Amino acid sequence: MARLRTCVTLILTVTGLLALSGCSANDSQVEKPATGSSSEAPIAVPTTKPSTPSDEGSDTPSPNLTRPGATVTMGKWASYEYTGTTQQKAVIAARLVSVDKVTAAQQALLVEQIPELSDYTIWMLQVEQTKVSGASIATESDYAAFYPVGVNKKKVQYVTMIGWNDCSSKVFSLAFDDGAPVSQCILGATKTDQPEVAGVIYAPFDSPYDAHDGNPINFLK
C-alpha cells in the first residue's frame, strides 16, 4: 500500500505575497472542514452594552462588548459581536493564553518548508474563544481576524499554515455553540532588529474593530 503524505502549506505574507508549500510524511492527514451555516433557527442575541473606556478585560466571559481600541492583558477576556456568512450574529469572548517562541525543532521544520524564514524568530500564540450568546455559528470561523503584533501594537509578519498539528486553527463546532471553548493558534515572525511579538489584535474587516476603518482589540501579554 502506498504511503500517504500530508502536505503542509505555509504562506508568508511580505510586501508582496509569497506562497510556498511542502510535504511531511510523518504528519496525520488533515481533512478540510465543511463550510456553510447551521440549519438550526437563529436564536435572538441578548442586548449588549459597550464596555467602559477603562475596560481592560474581565476574569470571566462577559456579554458586555469590549470597546474598539481596548487593550486586554493576557488571561483576561474580551467580548465582541461576530457576524456569520449569512448574517447570523453571536457574542464571542476571547483571551490571549500564551506567547512563546517556537522550539528549535519547530523552527527547523518551518525554515525547511520556507527557507525565507531563516532570518526570522518565529512565535506561536494561543487564543482561546468561547461563545457567550446568540445564533448558531457552527462551521463558521473568525481565526483569520487575529494578527500577531509587537509591543507597539503594529502587525508583524504573519505565517499561515494548513495541516500542521503543532499549530492549528479551527472552525466553530456544535460543541462550541453549546459553550465548549476552542483554541486557535497564530504564528508571527520577527527579525532581530524588530520588537518581540507581544500578542495579537482582533481586526476583522467591515467591523468596528477593522484596522483601517475602526480600532482593533489589543490582546497583549
Coordinates of C-alpha atoms in Angstrom, one line a residue:
M1 CA 0.0 0.0 0.0
A2 CA 1.4 3.4 -0.9
R3 CA 2.3 5.6 2.0
L4 CA 0.0 8.7 2.4
R5 CA 1.8 12.0 2.6
T6 CA 0.2 15.1 4.1
C7 CA 1.1 18.4 2.7
V8 CA 1.8 21.3 5.0
T9 CA 1.1 24.6 3.2
L10 CA 2.6 27.7 4.6
I11 CA 2.1 31.3 3.4
L12 CA 4.4 34.1 4.4
T13 CA 2.9 37.5 3.8
V14 CA 5.6 40.0 3.0
T15 CA 5.5 43.2 0.9
G16 CA 4.2 41.1 -1.9
L17 CA 2.6 37.7 -1.4
L18 CA 5.0 34.8 -1.3
A19 CA 3.3 31.3 -1.1
L20 CA 5.3 28.1 -0.6
S21 CA 4.3 24.6 0.3
G22 CA 6.0 21.5 1.5
C23 CA 5.0 17.9 2.4
S24 CA 5.7 16.0 5.6
A25 CA 5.4 12.2 5.6
N26 CA 5.0 11.9 9.3
D27 CA 2.0 14.3 9.8
S28 CA -1.5 12.9 10.0
Q29 CA -3.9 13.6 7.2
V30 CA -6.0 16.8 7.7
E31 CA -9.5 16.9 6.3
K32 CA -10.8 20.3 5.3
P33 CA -13.9 21.2 7.4
A34 CA -17.2 21.7 5.7
T35 CA -18.4 25.3 5.4
G36 CA -21.8 26.8 5.5
S37 CA -24.3 27.8 8.1
S38 CA -26.3 25.7 10.5
S39 CA -29.8 24.6 9.6
E40 CA -31.0 25.5 13.2
A41 CA -33.2 28.5 13.6
P42 CA -31.3 31.6 14.8
I43 CA -31.6 32.5 18.5
A44 CA -32.1 36.1 19.4
V45 CA -28.9 37.8 20.6
P46 CA -29.4 39.4 24.0
T47 CA -29.0 43.2 24.1
T48 CA -25.4 44.1 24.9
K49 CA -23.8 47.3 26.1
P50 CA -20.3 48.6 25.3
S51 CA -17.7 48.3 27.9
T52 CA -16.5 51.4 29.6
P53 CA -13.4 53.2 28.2
S54 CA -11.3 52.0 31.1
D55 CA -12.2 48.3 30.5
E56 CA -9.2 46.0 30.3
G57 CA -11.0 42.7 30.1
S58 CA -12.8 40.5 32.6
D59 CA -11.9 37.4 34.6
T60 CA -14.8 35.5 33.1
P61 CA -16.5 35.6 29.7
S62 CA -19.0 38.5 29.6
P63 CA -21.9 39.5 27.3
N64 CA -20.7 43.2 27.5
L65 CA -19.0 44.1 24.3
T66 CA -15.4 45.4 24.5
R67 CA -14.9 48.8 23.1
P68 CA -12.8 49.2 19.9
G69 CA -9.2 50.1 20.7
A70 CA -9.3 48.5 24.2
T71 CA -6.1 46.8 25.5
V72 CA -6.7 43.5 27.2
T73 CA -3.9 41.8 29.1
M74 CA -3.1 38.1 28.8
G75 CA -5.6 35.8 30.5
K76 CA -8.4 38.4 30.5
W77 CA -11.5 38.0 28.4
A78 CA -12.8 40.5 25.8
S79 CA -16.2 40.1 24.1
Y80 CA -17.3 41.1 20.6
E81 CA -20.2 40.5 18.3
Y82 CA -19.5 38.1 15.4
T83 CA -21.5 38.1 12.2
G84 CA -21.6 34.9 10.2
T85 CA -21.7 34.4 6.4
T86 CA -25.5 34.5 6.4
Q87 CA -25.6 37.5 8.8
Q88 CA -26.3 35.3 11.9
K89 CA -24.9 37.1 15.0
A90 CA -23.4 35.8 18.2
V91 CA -21.3 37.3 21.1
I92 CA -17.9 35.6 21.4
A93 CA -15.4 36.0 24.2
A94 CA -11.7 35.6 23.5
R95 CA -8.5 35.8 25.5
L96 CA -4.8 35.5 24.9
V97 CA -3.4 32.4 26.6
S98 CA 0.3 32.3 25.6
V99 CA 3.0 33.9 23.6
D100 CA 6.1 31.8 23.1
K101 CA 9.0 31.3 20.7
V102 CA 8.7 28.0 18.8
T103 CA 11.0 25.2 19.8
A104 CA 14.3 24.6 17.9
A105 CA 12.7 21.6 16.2
Q106 CA 9.7 23.6 15.1
Q107 CA 11.8 26.4 13.9
A108 CA 13.9 24.0 11.8
L109 CA 10.8 22.4 10.3
L110 CA 9.3 25.8 9.3
V111 CA 12.6 27.0 7.9
E112 CA 12.8 23.8 5.9
Q113 CA 9.4 24.4 4.4
I114 CA 10.1 28.1 3.9
P115 CA 13.8 29.0 3.6
E116 CA 12.9 32.7 3.7
L117 CA 12.1 32.3 7.4
S118 CA 15.7 31.5 8.2
D119 CA 16.3 35.2 9.2
Y120 CA 13.3 35.3 11.5
T121 CA 12.4 34.4 15.0
I122 CA 9.1 32.6 14.9
W123 CA 6.5 33.0 17.7
M124 CA 3.5 30.8 18.5
L125 CA 0.4 32.4 20.1
Q126 CA -2.6 30.7 21.6
V127 CA -6.0 32.4 21.7
E128 CA -9.0 30.8 23.5
Q129 CA -12.6 31.5 22.4
T130 CA -16.0 30.7 23.8
K131 CA -19.5 31.6 22.7
V132 CA -21.4 33.7 25.1
S133 CA -24.8 34.0 23.4
G134 CA -26.6 34.3 20.0
A135 CA -27.4 32.3 16.9
S136 CA -25.8 29.1 15.8
I137 CA -22.5 29.7 14.2
A138 CA -21.3 26.1 13.8
T139 CA -19.0 25.6 10.8
E140 CA -18.2 29.4 10.8
S141 CA -14.8 30.8 12.0
D142 CA -13.0 34.1 12.6
Y143 CA -9.5 33.0 13.5
A144 CA -8.2 34.8 10.4
A145 CA -9.2 38.1 12.0
F146 CA -6.4 37.7 14.6
Y147 CA -3.0 39.1 13.7
P148 CA 0.3 38.9 15.6
V149 CA 1.7 42.3 16.8
G150 CA 4.7 43.7 18.6
V151 CA 4.7 45.7 21.8
N152 CA 3.9 48.8 19.7
K153 CA 0.6 47.1 18.6
K154 CA 1.9 47.1 15.0
K155 CA 1.5 43.9 12.9
V156 CA 4.5 41.7 12.4
Q157 CA 5.0 39.1 9.7
Y158 CA 2.1 36.6 9.7
V159 CA 2.6 33.0 8.8
T160 CA -0.4 30.9 7.8
M161 CA -0.3 27.2 7.6
I162 CA -2.6 24.3 6.8
G163 CA -2.2 20.8 8.1
W164 CA 0.4 21.4 10.8
N165 CA -0.8 19.7 14.0
D166 CA 1.6 21.7 16.2
C167 CA -0.3 24.9 15.5
S168 CA -3.8 24.6 14.1
S169 CA -6.8 26.9 13.9
K170 CA -10.4 25.5 14.0
V171 CA -13.8 26.3 12.8
F172 CA -16.6 26.7 15.3
S173 CA -18.4 23.4 16.1
L174 CA -21.8 22.4 17.5
A175 CA -20.0 21.9 20.8
F176 CA -18.7 25.5 20.6
D177 CA -22.4 26.6 20.0
D178 CA -23.1 24.8 23.3
G179 CA -20.4 26.7 25.2
A180 CA -17.3 24.5 24.8
P181 CA -14.1 26.5 24.3
V182 CA -11.9 26.3 21.3
S183 CA -8.2 27.1 21.0
Q184 CA -6.7 29.0 18.0
C185 CA -3.0 29.1 17.1
I186 CA -1.4 32.1 15.4
L187 CA 2.2 32.3 14.1
G188 CA 4.2 35.5 13.9
A189 CA 7.7 36.1 12.7
T190 CA 10.2 38.9 13.6
K191 CA 13.7 39.8 12.6
T192 CA 16.4 40.6 15.2
D193 CA 16.0 44.4 14.7
Q194 CA 12.2 44.3 15.3
P195 CA 10.3 44.3 18.6
E196 CA 9.4 40.9 20.0
V197 CA 5.9 39.6 19.5
A198 CA 3.7 40.7 22.3
G199 CA 0.3 39.5 21.4
V200 CA -2.5 39.7 18.8
I201 CA -5.0 42.2 17.6
Y202 CA -8.6 41.3 16.7
A203 CA -9.3 43.2 13.5
P204 CA -12.0 41.7 11.2
F205 CA -12.9 43.6 8.0
D206 CA -16.0 45.7 7.9
S207 CA -16.4 45.8 11.7
P208 CA -15.8 48.4 14.5
Y209 CA -12.5 46.6 15.0
D210 CA -11.3 46.9 11.4
A211 CA -7.6 48.0 11.4
H212 CA -8.3 50.5 8.6
D213 CA -11.7 52.0 9.4
G214 CA -12.1 51.1 13.0
N215 CA -9.9 50.2 16.0
P216 CA -8.8 46.7 16.9
I217 CA -9.0 45.0 20.2
N218 CA -5.4 44.6 21.5
F219 CA -4.6 41.3 23.4
L220 CA -1.1 41.8 24.9
K221 CA 1.0 39.9 27.4

